[in-house]
CSV table of C-alpha atoms in Angstrom, one decimal:
chain,number,residue,atom,x,y,z
A,1,MET,CA,-26.9,5.3,-27.5
A,2,THR,CA,-24.6,7.4,-25.2
A,3,ARG,CA,-26.1,8.3,-21.9
A,4,ASN,CA,-25.4,11.7,-20.2
A,5,TRP,CA,-22.7,11.2,-17.6
A,6,GLN,CA,-23.6,14.3,-15.7
A,7,TYR,CA,-27.2,13.2,-15.3
A,8,LEU,CA,-26.1,9.7,-14.3
A,9,ALA,CA,-23.7,11.0,-11.8
A,10,THR,CA,-26.2,13.5,-10.3
A,11,SER,CA,-29.0,10.9,-10.1
A,12,LYS,CA,-26.7,8.4,-8.5
A,13,LYS,CA,-25.7,10.9,-5.8
A,14,SER,CA,-29.4,11.6,-5.2
A,15,LEU,CA,-30.2,7.9,-4.8
A,16,GLN,CA,-27.2,7.4,-2.5
A,17,HIS,CA,-28.3,10.3,-0.3
A,18,ALA,CA,-31.9,8.9,-0.2
A,19,SER,CA,-30.5,5.6,1.1
A,20,ILE,CA,-29.3,7.1,4.3
A,21,PRO,CA,-31.8,6.8,7.2
A,22,LYS,CA,-33.1,10.4,7.6
A,23,GLU,CA,-32.6,10.4,11.4
A,24,TRP,CA,-28.9,9.6,10.8
A,25,ILE,CA,-28.3,12.7,8.5
A,26,LEU,CA,-26.2,15.2,10.5
A,27,THR,CA,-26.5,19.0,10.6
A,28,ASN,CA,-23.7,19.6,13.1
A,29,LEU,CA,-20.8,18.5,10.8
A,30,PRO,CA,-17.3,19.9,11.6
A,31,LEU,CA,-15.9,22.6,9.4
A,32,SER,CA,-13.6,21.6,6.7
A,33,ARG,CA,-10.7,23.6,8.3
A,34,GLU,CA,-10.8,21.3,11.3
A,35,LEU,CA,-7.8,19.0,10.5
A,36,ASN,CA,-8.6,16.2,13.1
A,37,VAL,CA,-12.1,14.8,13.0
A,38,LEU,CA,-11.3,11.4,14.6
A,39,THR,CA,-13.3,12.1,17.7
A,40,PHE,CA,-16.3,13.4,15.9
A,41,PRO,CA,-18.2,10.1,15.6
A,42,GLU,CA,-18.3,9.9,19.4
A,43,THR,CA,-19.2,13.5,20.1
A,44,CYS,CA,-21.8,14.1,17.3
A,45,GLY,CA,-24.6,12.9,19.3
A,46,LEU,CA,-25.9,10.1,17.0
A,47,LEU,CA,-24.4,7.1,18.7
A,48,THR,CA,-25.5,6.0,22.2
A,49,PRO,CA,-22.9,5.1,24.8
A,50,ASN,CA,-23.5,1.4,24.1
A,51,GLU,CA,-23.0,1.9,20.4
A,52,ILE,CA,-19.8,3.8,21.0
A,53,GLU,CA,-18.6,0.8,23.1
A,54,ILE,CA,-19.6,-1.6,20.4
A,55,THR,CA,-17.7,0.3,17.6
A,56,ASN,CA,-14.6,0.6,19.8
A,57,THR,CA,-14.5,-3.2,20.3
A,58,HIS,CA,-12.1,-5.5,18.4
A,59,VAL,CA,-13.3,-8.2,16.2
A,60,ASP,CA,-12.4,-11.1,18.5
A,61,VAL,CA,-14.4,-9.6,21.4
A,62,LEU,CA,-17.2,-8.7,19.1
A,63,LEU,CA,-17.6,-12.2,17.8
A,64,LYS,CA,-17.6,-13.7,21.4
A,65,LYS,CA,-20.3,-11.2,22.5
A,66,LEU,CA,-22.4,-12.0,19.3
A,67,ALA,CA,-22.0,-15.7,19.9
A,68,ASN,CA,-23.1,-15.7,23.5
A,69,ALA,CA,-25.9,-13.3,22.6
A,70,GLU,CA,-24.6,-10.6,24.9
A,71,TRP,CA,-24.9,-8.2,22.0
A,72,SER,CA,-27.4,-8.8,19.2
A,73,SER,CA,-26.4,-8.6,15.6
A,74,VAL,CA,-29.1,-6.0,15.1
A,75,ALA,CA,-27.5,-3.8,17.8
A,76,VAL,CA,-23.9,-4.3,16.4
A,77,THR,CA,-25.1,-3.7,12.8
A,78,THR,CA,-26.9,-0.5,13.9
A,79,ALA,CA,-23.9,0.7,15.7
A,80,PHE,CA,-21.5,0.3,12.9
A,81,GLY,CA,-24.1,1.4,10.3
A,82,LYS,CA,-24.5,4.7,12.2
A,83,ARG,CA,-20.7,5.2,12.5
A,84,ALA,CA,-20.2,4.4,8.8
A,85,ILE,CA,-22.8,7.0,7.9
A,86,VAL,CA,-21.0,9.5,10.1
A,87,ALA,CA,-17.7,8.8,8.4
A,88,HIS,CA,-19.4,9.2,5.0
A,89,GLN,CA,-20.8,12.7,5.9
A,90,VAL,CA,-17.6,14.1,7.7
A,91,VAL,CA,-16.0,16.9,5.8
A,92,SER,CA,-12.4,16.4,4.6
A,93,PRO,CA,-9.8,18.9,5.4
A,94,THR,CA,-9.6,21.5,2.7
A,95,VAL,CA,-6.8,21.4,0.2
A,96,PHE,CA,-5.4,24.9,-0.5
A,97,THR,CA,-4.0,25.4,-4.0
A,98,HIS,CA,-2.2,28.5,-2.8
A,99,GLU,CA,-1.3,28.4,0.9
A,100,SER,CA,-1.2,31.6,2.8
A,101,ARG,CA,1.4,31.8,5.6
A,102,SER,CA,2.0,34.0,8.6
A,103,GLU,CA,5.2,35.8,9.1
A,104,HIS,CA,6.4,32.8,11.2
A,105,GLY,CA,5.7,30.4,8.3
A,106,HIS,CA,2.6,28.7,9.7
A,107,VAL,CA,-0.2,27.9,7.4
A,108,VAL,CA,-3.2,30.3,8.1
A,109,LEU,CA,-6.6,28.7,7.7
A,110,PRO,CA,-9.2,31.1,6.3
A,111,SER,CA,-12.4,31.7,8.2
A,112,SER,CA,-14.6,30.9,5.1
A,113,VAL,CA,-13.9,27.9,3.0
A,114,PRO,CA,-15.2,27.7,-0.5
A,115,PHE,CA,-15.0,23.9,-1.0
A,116,LYS,CA,-16.2,21.4,1.6
A,117,PRO,CA,-15.7,17.9,0.3
A,118,GLN,CA,-17.1,14.9,2.3
A,119,THR,CA,-15.1,11.8,2.7
A,120,ASN,CA,-17.7,10.1,0.5
A,121,CYS,CA,-16.3,6.8,1.7
A,122,LEU,CA,-19.5,4.8,0.8
A,123,THR,CA,-20.9,4.1,-2.6
A,124,GLU,CA,-23.8,1.8,-1.7
A,125,ILE,CA,-25.8,2.0,1.6
A,126,PHE,CA,-28.3,-0.8,2.3
A,127,ILE,CA,-28.8,-0.6,6.1
A,128,GLU,CA,-32.4,-1.8,6.1
A,129,ARG,CA,-31.5,-4.9,4.1
A,130,ALA,CA,-28.7,-5.5,6.5
A,131,LEU,CA,-30.9,-5.2,9.6
A,132,VAL,CA,-33.2,-7.8,8.2
A,133,ARG,CA,-30.4,-10.2,7.8
A,134,ALA,CA,-29.1,-9.3,11.3
A,135,ALA,CA,-32.6,-10.0,12.8
A,136,GLU,CA,-32.7,-13.4,11.0
A,137,LEU,CA,-29.3,-14.3,12.6
A,138,ASP,CA,-30.4,-13.2,16.0
A,139,ALA,CA,-33.5,-15.4,15.6
A,140,HIS,CA,-31.5,-18.4,14.5
A,141,LEU,CA,-29.2,-18.1,17.6
A,142,LYS,CA,-32.2,-17.7,20.0
A,143,GLY,CA,-34.1,-20.6,18.4
A,144,THR,CA,-31.2,-23.1,18.0
A,145,GLY,CA,-28.6,-21.9,20.5
A,146,THR,CA,-26.0,-22.2,17.7
A,147,ILE,CA,-24.3,-19.7,15.4
A,148,ILE,CA,-24.4,-19.8,11.6
A,149,GLY,CA,-20.6,-19.6,11.4
A,150,PRO,CA,-17.4,-18.1,12.8
A,151,LEU,CA,-18.4,-14.6,11.6
A,152,HIS,CA,-22.0,-14.8,13.0
A,153,GLY,CA,-23.7,-11.4,13.1
A,154,LEU,CA,-20.5,-9.4,12.3
A,155,PRO,CA,-21.0,-6.4,10.0
A,156,ILE,CA,-18.6,-6.4,7.1
A,157,SER,CA,-18.1,-3.7,4.5
A,158,LEU,CA,-17.1,-4.6,0.9
A,159,LYS,CA,-15.2,-2.5,-1.6
A,160,ASP,CA,-17.5,-1.4,-4.4
A,161,GLN,CA,-16.4,-3.9,-7.0
A,162,VAL,CA,-17.5,-6.9,-5.0
A,163,SER,CA,-21.0,-7.7,-6.5
A,164,ILE,CA,-24.1,-8.2,-4.4
A,165,LYS,CA,-27.2,-9.3,-6.2
A,166,GLY,CA,-29.6,-6.4,-6.9
A,167,ILE,CA,-27.0,-3.7,-6.0
A,168,GLU,CA,-24.8,-1.6,-8.3
A,169,SER,CA,-21.0,-1.8,-8.6
A,170,THR,CA,-20.1,1.6,-10.3
A,171,ILE,CA,-16.4,1.4,-9.5
A,172,GLY,CA,-16.1,5.2,-10.3
A,173,TYR,CA,-17.6,5.1,-13.7
A,174,ALA,CA,-20.9,7.0,-14.5
A,175,SER,CA,-21.3,4.4,-17.3
A,176,CYS,CA,-21.9,1.7,-14.7
A,177,VAL,CA,-24.7,3.5,-13.0
A,178,GLY,CA,-28.0,1.5,-13.4
A,179,GLN,CA,-26.2,-1.9,-13.8
A,180,TYR,CA,-27.4,-4.0,-11.0
A,181,ALA,CA,-25.7,-7.2,-10.2
A,182,GLN,CA,-27.6,-10.3,-11.3
A,183,CYS,CA,-25.9,-12.6,-8.8
A,184,ASN,CA,-23.4,-12.4,-5.8
A,185,ALA,CA,-19.8,-12.5,-6.2
A,186,VAL,CA,-18.4,-15.9,-4.8
A,187,LEU,CA,-16.9,-14.0,-1.8
A,188,VAL,CA,-20.3,-12.6,-0.9
A,189,ASP,CA,-21.8,-16.1,-0.8
A,190,VAL,CA,-18.8,-17.3,1.3
A,191,LEU,CA,-19.1,-14.4,3.8
A,192,GLU,CA,-22.8,-14.9,4.2
A,193,ALA,CA,-22.3,-18.6,4.7
A,194,LEU,CA,-19.9,-17.7,7.5
A,195,GLY,CA,-22.6,-15.6,9.2
A,196,ALA,CA,-21.5,-12.1,8.1
A,197,VAL,CA,-23.8,-9.1,7.7
A,198,LEU,CA,-23.1,-7.0,4.7
A,199,TYR,CA,-24.3,-3.4,5.1
A,200,VAL,CA,-22.3,-0.9,2.9
A,201,LYS,CA,-20.0,-0.9,-0.1
A,202,THR,CA,-17.0,1.4,0.1
A,203,ASN,CA,-15.3,3.8,-2.2
A,204,ILE,CA,-11.6,3.7,-3.3
A,205,PRO,CA,-10.3,5.3,0.0
A,206,GLN,CA,-11.4,2.1,1.8
A,207,THR,CA,-9.9,2.9,5.2
A,208,LEU,CA,-11.2,6.4,5.6
A,209,MET,CA,-14.1,4.6,7.0
A,210,ALA,CA,-12.0,2.2,9.0
A,211,THR,CA,-10.1,5.0,10.6
A,212,LEU,CA,-13.4,6.4,11.9
A,213,LYS,CA,-14.3,2.9,13.0
A,214,GLY,CA,-17.3,2.6,10.7
A,215,SER,CA,-16.3,-1.1,9.9
A,216,PRO,CA,-14.9,-3.6,12.1
A,217,LEU,CA,-13.8,-5.7,9.1
A,218,GLY,CA,-13.8,-4.7,5.5
A,219,VAL,CA,-12.8,-6.1,2.1
A,220,GLY,CA,-10.6,-4.1,-0.2
A,221,SER,CA,-8.7,-4.9,-3.4
A,222,ASP,CA,-5.0,-4.5,-4.1
A,223,VAL,CA,-2.9,-4.5,-7.3
A,224,ALA,CA,-0.1,-2.2,-6.4
A,225,GLY,CA,-0.9,-1.2,-2.8
A,226,SER,CA,-4.6,-0.3,-2.6
A,227,ILE,CA,-5.0,-2.3,0.7
A,228,ARG,CA,-1.5,-1.8,2.1
A,229,ILE,CA,-1.1,1.9,1.5
A,230,PRO,CA,-4.3,3.3,2.9
A,231,SER,CA,-4.1,0.9,5.8
A,232,SER,CA,-0.6,2.2,6.6
A,233,PHE,CA,-1.7,5.8,6.3
A,234,CYS,CA,-4.7,5.3,8.5
A,235,GLY,CA,-3.2,3.2,11.2
A,236,THR,CA,-5.3,0.1,10.6
A,237,TYR,CA,-4.3,-3.4,9.6
A,238,GLY,CA,-4.4,-4.5,6.0
A,239,PHE,CA,-3.4,-7.8,4.3
A,240,ARG,CA,-2.9,-8.5,0.6
A,241,PRO,CA,-3.0,-12.3,0.3
A,242,SER,CA,-1.0,-14.1,-2.4
A,243,THR,CA,-2.6,-14.6,-5.7
A,244,GLY,CA,-5.3,-17.3,-5.8
A,245,ARG,CA,-6.2,-17.4,-2.2
A,246,ILE,CA,-9.3,-15.3,-2.0
A,247,PRO,CA,-12.1,-15.8,-4.6
A,248,TYR,CA,-12.5,-12.9,-7.1
A,249,ALA,CA,-15.1,-14.5,-9.3
A,250,GLY,CA,-18.2,-12.4,-9.8
A,251,SER,CA,-16.4,-9.1,-8.8
A,252,VAL,CA,-16.1,-6.3,-11.3
A,253,ASN,CA,-12.9,-4.5,-12.2
A,254,SER,CA,-11.3,-2.1,-14.6
A,255,LEU,CA,-8.7,-3.6,-16.9
A,256,ASP,CA,-10.7,-6.8,-16.6
A,257,GLY,CA,-8.8,-9.7,-18.2
A,258,LEU,CA,-5.4,-8.5,-17.1
A,259,GLU,CA,-4.1,-11.8,-15.8
A,260,THR,CA,-0.4,-11.0,-15.6
A,261,ILE,CA,-0.7,-8.7,-12.7
A,262,PRO,CA,-3.9,-9.6,-11.0
A,263,SER,CA,-6.1,-7.6,-8.5
A,264,ILE,CA,-6.3,-9.4,-5.2
A,265,LEU,CA,-9.1,-9.1,-2.6
A,266,GLY,CA,-8.1,-9.0,1.0
A,267,PRO,CA,-9.2,-7.8,4.5
A,268,LEU,CA,-8.8,-4.6,6.4
A,269,SER,CA,-9.5,-4.4,10.1
A,270,ASN,CA,-8.9,-2.3,13.2
A,271,SER,CA,-7.4,-5.5,14.7
A,272,ILE,CA,-5.0,-8.1,13.5
A,273,HIS,CA,-7.4,-10.7,14.7
A,274,GLY,CA,-9.9,-9.5,12.3
A,275,LEU,CA,-7.5,-10.3,9.4
A,276,LYS,CA,-6.9,-13.8,10.7
A,277,MET,CA,-10.6,-14.6,11.2
A,278,PHE,CA,-11.3,-13.4,7.7
A,279,ILE,CA,-8.6,-15.6,6.1
A,280,GLN,CA,-9.4,-18.6,8.2
A,281,GLY,CA,-13.1,-18.4,7.5
A,282,VAL,CA,-12.8,-17.8,3.8
A,283,LEU,CA,-10.4,-20.7,3.4
A,284,SER,CA,-12.7,-23.1,5.3
A,285,GLN,CA,-15.4,-22.7,2.6
A,286,GLU,CA,-13.3,-24.4,-0.1
A,287,SER,CA,-13.7,-21.6,-2.6
A,288,TRP,CA,-11.7,-23.5,-5.2
A,289,LEU,CA,-14.9,-25.4,-5.9
A,290,ARG,CA,-16.7,-22.2,-7.0
A,291,ASP,CA,-13.7,-20.1,-8.4
A,292,PRO,CA,-11.4,-21.9,-10.7
A,293,LEU,CA,-8.6,-19.4,-10.0
A,294,VAL,CA,-8.5,-20.2,-6.4
A,295,ILE,CA,-5.6,-22.4,-5.2
A,296,ARG,CA,-6.8,-25.7,-3.4
A,297,LYS,CA,-5.1,-25.0,-0.1
A,298,SER,CA,-6.7,-25.0,3.3
A,299,TRP,CA,-5.7,-23.1,6.4
A,300,SER,CA,-2.7,-24.6,8.0
A,301,GLN,CA,-2.2,-23.8,11.7
A,302,GLU,CA,1.2,-25.4,11.6
A,303,LEU,CA,2.4,-23.0,9.0
A,304,TYR,CA,0.8,-20.2,10.9
A,305,ASN,CA,2.9,-21.2,13.8
A,306,LEU,CA,6.0,-20.8,11.6
A,307,VAL,CA,7.1,-24.5,11.8
A,308,GLU,CA,9.3,-23.8,8.7
A,309,HIS,CA,10.8,-20.8,10.4
A,310,GLY,CA,12.2,-22.2,13.6
A,311,GLY,CA,8.9,-22.0,15.3
A,312,GLY,CA,9.1,-18.2,15.3
A,313,LYS,CA,12.2,-18.1,17.5
A,314,GLU,CA,15.4,-16.3,16.4
A,315,LEU,CA,14.0,-15.2,13.0
A,316,CYS,CA,16.0,-13.2,10.6
A,317,PHE,CA,14.4,-10.1,8.9
A,318,GLY,CA,15.8,-8.2,6.0
A,319,ILE,CA,15.0,-4.4,6.1
A,320,MET,CA,14.9,-2.6,2.8
A,321,TRP,CA,15.7,1.0,3.7
A,322,ASN,CA,14.9,2.2,0.1
A,323,ASP,CA,14.2,0.7,-3.3
A,324,GLY,CA,17.1,2.3,-5.1
A,325,LEU,CA,14.8,4.9,-6.7
A,326,LEU,CA,13.5,6.9,-3.8
A,327,VAL,CA,14.7,7.5,-0.3
A,328,PRO,CA,11.9,7.5,2.3
A,329,HIS,CA,11.1,10.6,4.3
A,330,PRO,CA,12.5,10.9,7.9
A,331,PRO,CA,9.3,9.6,9.6
A,332,ILE,CA,9.4,6.4,7.5
A,333,MET,CA,13.1,5.9,8.2
A,334,ARG,CA,12.3,6.4,11.9
A,335,GLY,CA,9.6,3.8,11.8
A,336,LEU,CA,12.0,1.3,10.2
A,337,GLU,CA,14.6,2.0,12.9
A,338,THR,CA,11.9,1.4,15.6
A,339,ALA,CA,10.9,-1.9,14.0
A,340,LYS,CA,14.6,-3.0,13.8
A,341,ASN,CA,15.3,-2.2,17.4
A,342,ALA,CA,12.1,-3.9,18.6
A,343,LEU,CA,13.1,-7.1,16.7
A,344,ILE,CA,16.6,-7.1,18.0
A,345,LYS,CA,15.4,-6.6,21.6
A,346,ALA,CA,13.0,-9.6,21.0
A,347,GLY,CA,16.0,-11.8,20.2
A,348,HIS,CA,15.7,-11.8,16.4
A,349,LYS,CA,18.3,-10.9,13.8
A,350,VAL,CA,18.2,-8.0,11.3
A,351,ILE,CA,20.2,-7.6,8.1
A,352,ASP,CA,20.0,-5.1,5.3
A,353,TRP,CA,18.1,-6.1,2.3
A,354,LYS,CA,19.6,-4.5,-0.9
A,355,PRO,CA,17.0,-3.8,-3.5
A,356,LEU,CA,17.4,-5.8,-6.8
A,357,ASP,CA,16.6,-3.9,-10.0
A,358,HIS,CA,13.4,-2.1,-8.8
A,359,LYS,CA,13.6,0.2,-11.9
A,360,SER,CA,13.1,-2.8,-14.2
A,361,MET,CA,10.3,-4.0,-11.9
A,362,LEU,CA,8.5,-0.7,-12.2
A,363,ASP,CA,9.1,-0.3,-16.0
A,364,ILE,CA,7.8,-3.9,-16.7
A,365,GLY,CA,4.8,-3.4,-14.5
A,366,LEU,CA,3.8,-0.1,-16.1
A,367,SER,CA,4.3,-1.5,-19.6
A,368,ILE,CA,2.0,-4.4,-18.9
A,369,PHE,CA,-0.6,-2.2,-17.4
A,370,ARG,CA,-0.6,0.1,-20.4
A,371,ALA,CA,-0.8,-2.7,-22.9
A,372,GLY,CA,-4.6,-2.1,-23.2
A,373,ALA,CA,-5.4,0.5,-20.6
A,374,ALA,CA,-6.2,3.3,-23.0
A,375,GLU,CA,-8.7,1.0,-24.9
A,376,ASP,CA,-10.3,-0.2,-21.7
A,377,PHE,CA,-10.8,3.4,-20.3
A,378,ALA,CA,-12.1,4.6,-23.6
A,379,ALA,CA,-14.6,1.8,-24.1
A,380,VAL,CA,-16.2,2.2,-20.7
A,381,SER,CA,-16.2,6.0,-20.6
A,382,ALA,CA,-17.6,6.1,-24.2
A,383,GLU,CA,-20.9,4.7,-23.0
A,384,SER,CA,-21.7,8.0,-21.1
A,385,GLY,CA,-19.3,10.4,-22.7
A,386,GLU,CA,-17.6,11.1,-19.4
A,387,PRO,CA,-14.1,12.6,-19.4
A,388,LEU,CA,-11.1,10.8,-18.0
A,389,ILE,CA,-10.2,12.2,-14.5
A,390,THR,CA,-6.7,13.4,-14.7
A,391,SER,CA,-6.4,15.0,-11.2
A,392,MET,CA,-7.5,14.1,-7.7
A,393,VAL,CA,-7.4,17.7,-6.5
A,394,PRO,CA,-11.0,18.6,-5.3
A,395,GLY,CA,-12.7,21.2,-7.4
A,396,LYS,CA,-9.8,21.6,-9.8
A,397,GLU,CA,-10.1,21.0,-13.5
A,398,ILE,CA,-7.0,19.9,-15.4
A,399,THR,CA,-6.8,19.6,-19.2
A,400,GLU,CA,-3.2,18.4,-19.4
A,401,ILE,CA,-2.6,14.7,-18.7
A,402,ASP,CA,-0.8,14.4,-15.4
A,403,PRO,CA,2.5,12.5,-15.6
A,404,SER,CA,1.2,10.0,-13.1
A,405,MET,CA,-1.4,9.0,-15.8
A,406,ALA,CA,1.4,7.4,-17.8
A,407,LEU,CA,-0.8,4.4,-18.4
A,408,ILE,CA,-2.6,6.3,-21.1
A,409,GLU,CA,-0.5,5.4,-24.0
A,410,ALA,CA,-0.7,3.7,-27.3
A,411,PRO,CA,-1.7,-0.1,-26.8
A,412,LEU,CA,0.9,-2.8,-27.2
A,413,SER,CA,0.7,-5.6,-29.7
A,414,ALA,CA,0.3,-9.1,-28.5
A,415,TYR,CA,3.9,-9.8,-29.3
A,416,GLU,CA,5.2,-6.8,-27.5
A,417,LEU,CA,3.1,-7.7,-24.4
A,418,TRP,CA,4.6,-11.2,-24.5
A,419,GLN,CA,8.1,-9.7,-24.3
A,420,PHE,CA,7.3,-7.8,-21.2
A,421,GLN,CA,5.7,-10.9,-19.7
A,422,LYS,CA,8.8,-12.8,-20.3
A,423,LYS,CA,10.9,-10.1,-18.6
A,424,LYS,CA,8.6,-10.3,-15.7
A,425,ARG,CA,9.1,-14.0,-15.5
A,426,ASP,CA,12.8,-13.8,-15.7
A,427,LEU,CA,12.9,-11.1,-13.0
A,428,ARG,CA,10.9,-13.2,-10.6
A,429,GLN,CA,13.3,-16.1,-11.1
A,430,ARG,CA,16.3,-13.7,-10.3
A,431,HIS,CA,14.5,-12.5,-7.2
A,432,LEU,CA,13.8,-16.1,-6.0
A,433,GLU,CA,17.6,-16.9,-6.4
A,434,TYR,CA,18.6,-13.7,-4.8
A,435,TRP,CA,16.4,-14.4,-1.8
A,436,PHE,CA,17.5,-18.0,-1.5
A,437,ALA,CA,21.2,-16.8,-1.5
A,438,THR,CA,20.6,-14.8,1.7
A,439,ALA,CA,20.9,-18.1,3.7
A,440,ASN,CA,24.7,-17.3,3.7
A,441,GLN,CA,24.0,-14.1,5.7
A,442,THR,CA,21.3,-14.9,8.1
A,443,GLY,CA,23.1,-17.3,10.5
A,444,THR,CA,19.9,-19.4,10.8
A,445,GLY,CA,20.6,-21.8,7.8
A,446,ARG,CA,17.5,-20.3,6.1
A,447,PRO,CA,17.0,-17.4,3.8
A,448,VAL,CA,15.7,-14.3,5.4
A,449,ASP,CA,12.3,-15.1,7.0
A,450,ALA,CA,10.6,-11.9,6.0
A,451,ILE,CA,11.4,-8.6,4.4
A,452,ILE,CA,10.4,-5.3,6.0
A,453,ALA,CA,9.9,-2.3,3.6
A,454,PRO,CA,8.2,1.0,3.6
A,455,VAL,CA,4.6,0.9,2.4
A,456,ALA,CA,5.3,4.3,0.8
A,457,PRO,CA,8.2,6.7,0.9
A,458,PHE,CA,6.1,9.4,2.7
A,459,THR,CA,3.3,9.6,5.3
A,460,ALA,CA,-0.3,10.4,4.3
A,461,VAL,CA,-0.6,13.4,2.1
A,462,PRO,CA,-3.5,16.0,1.9
A,463,HIS,CA,-6.4,14.9,-0.1
A,464,GLY,CA,-5.6,15.4,-3.8
A,465,LYS,CA,-2.0,15.8,-3.4
A,466,ASN,CA,-0.8,12.3,-4.1
A,467,SER,CA,1.2,13.1,-7.3
């Protein structure tokens, strides 16, 4: 029986709003025409001076203060909980379909705004549950003098698809409303064993909350840039690990079963130390014993110290200025030049990396994605009758399929899919050989140690305009 998607969506939003502590609901939100709201969490009046200090503190310092009981986990969880809720309520800058301009060409913001979208960065809010967990960790530290693990007492946000027992993972589908996880994802068990406090689940724009410092450390997922791109746009750190390093078992996903180009879970943080602590901690739990797709490989401090790359001295970097398809905008080129100059000044070498057949890479990837995408989307949306979203423009309805929705095509046969997978395999081999041959250019006797490339060809765009 088909459920009504409008009813499901409305009821879900009501339940979500009810999960926010009443005393944390703000009435003094900035107007949507205010383009910079980064300082609002500290001026809104909800956070105390101590909570502002806590939420401005990097992960390494937070963990030290938690371990020596200078700050309690309850206090830290409350601080980040408040700031996350503020981030969730903040109104996004308005998107104008038709911009009005002054005679000097400047955009004129109207005095009244018809549409005031919130960032809506949270999907699941379970602050009370988190505070119970935080109190237990504080009691353990007080009673034993020891911490549970290296992430003891640290609040960590999870992208919506990472399952927590008793909590939904709707991943943007009304059809998934009411489907409560029967057990934790493996990563949830791992993080809790390390001492983490889970307190919210985040929407697709993961780092909207990180930018406003609502999370010291978060977990996102990445197939084609969903950790890297928002991290870059928001000035935070993001890391997409290699396939098979972080356990994915128990998490939910669209295109579930697509093994050729897998989705990867990875950390986002306001400090690079947060990324390192996450990876070190997760690898220490030997997740390969609970997820068969995780590679049996522990953290190596030697490899981290770049023993295979001259100990990190006189490295050679390749800079890919463009991919042969798009030329990045001037701010991106300026950033690459800044990085190049800094590396040379630090004693490293920099050479140009010429892109190798990125058009084929794109075509092969899209063909693999669309092999069963239409069937997958149709199967899930049919349960509620919800329409397929074809535009990210707030408040705008579009009936034509946007060109960016090219995945929605006729499915491929198994044989056709195999041919694209063979092309992908062969292209990977070509890239390996291409990289290895750069040993003749680097002057170090090694192939280039790393490649620096734009995360995107442009800076962050207004909400809804990423077409």
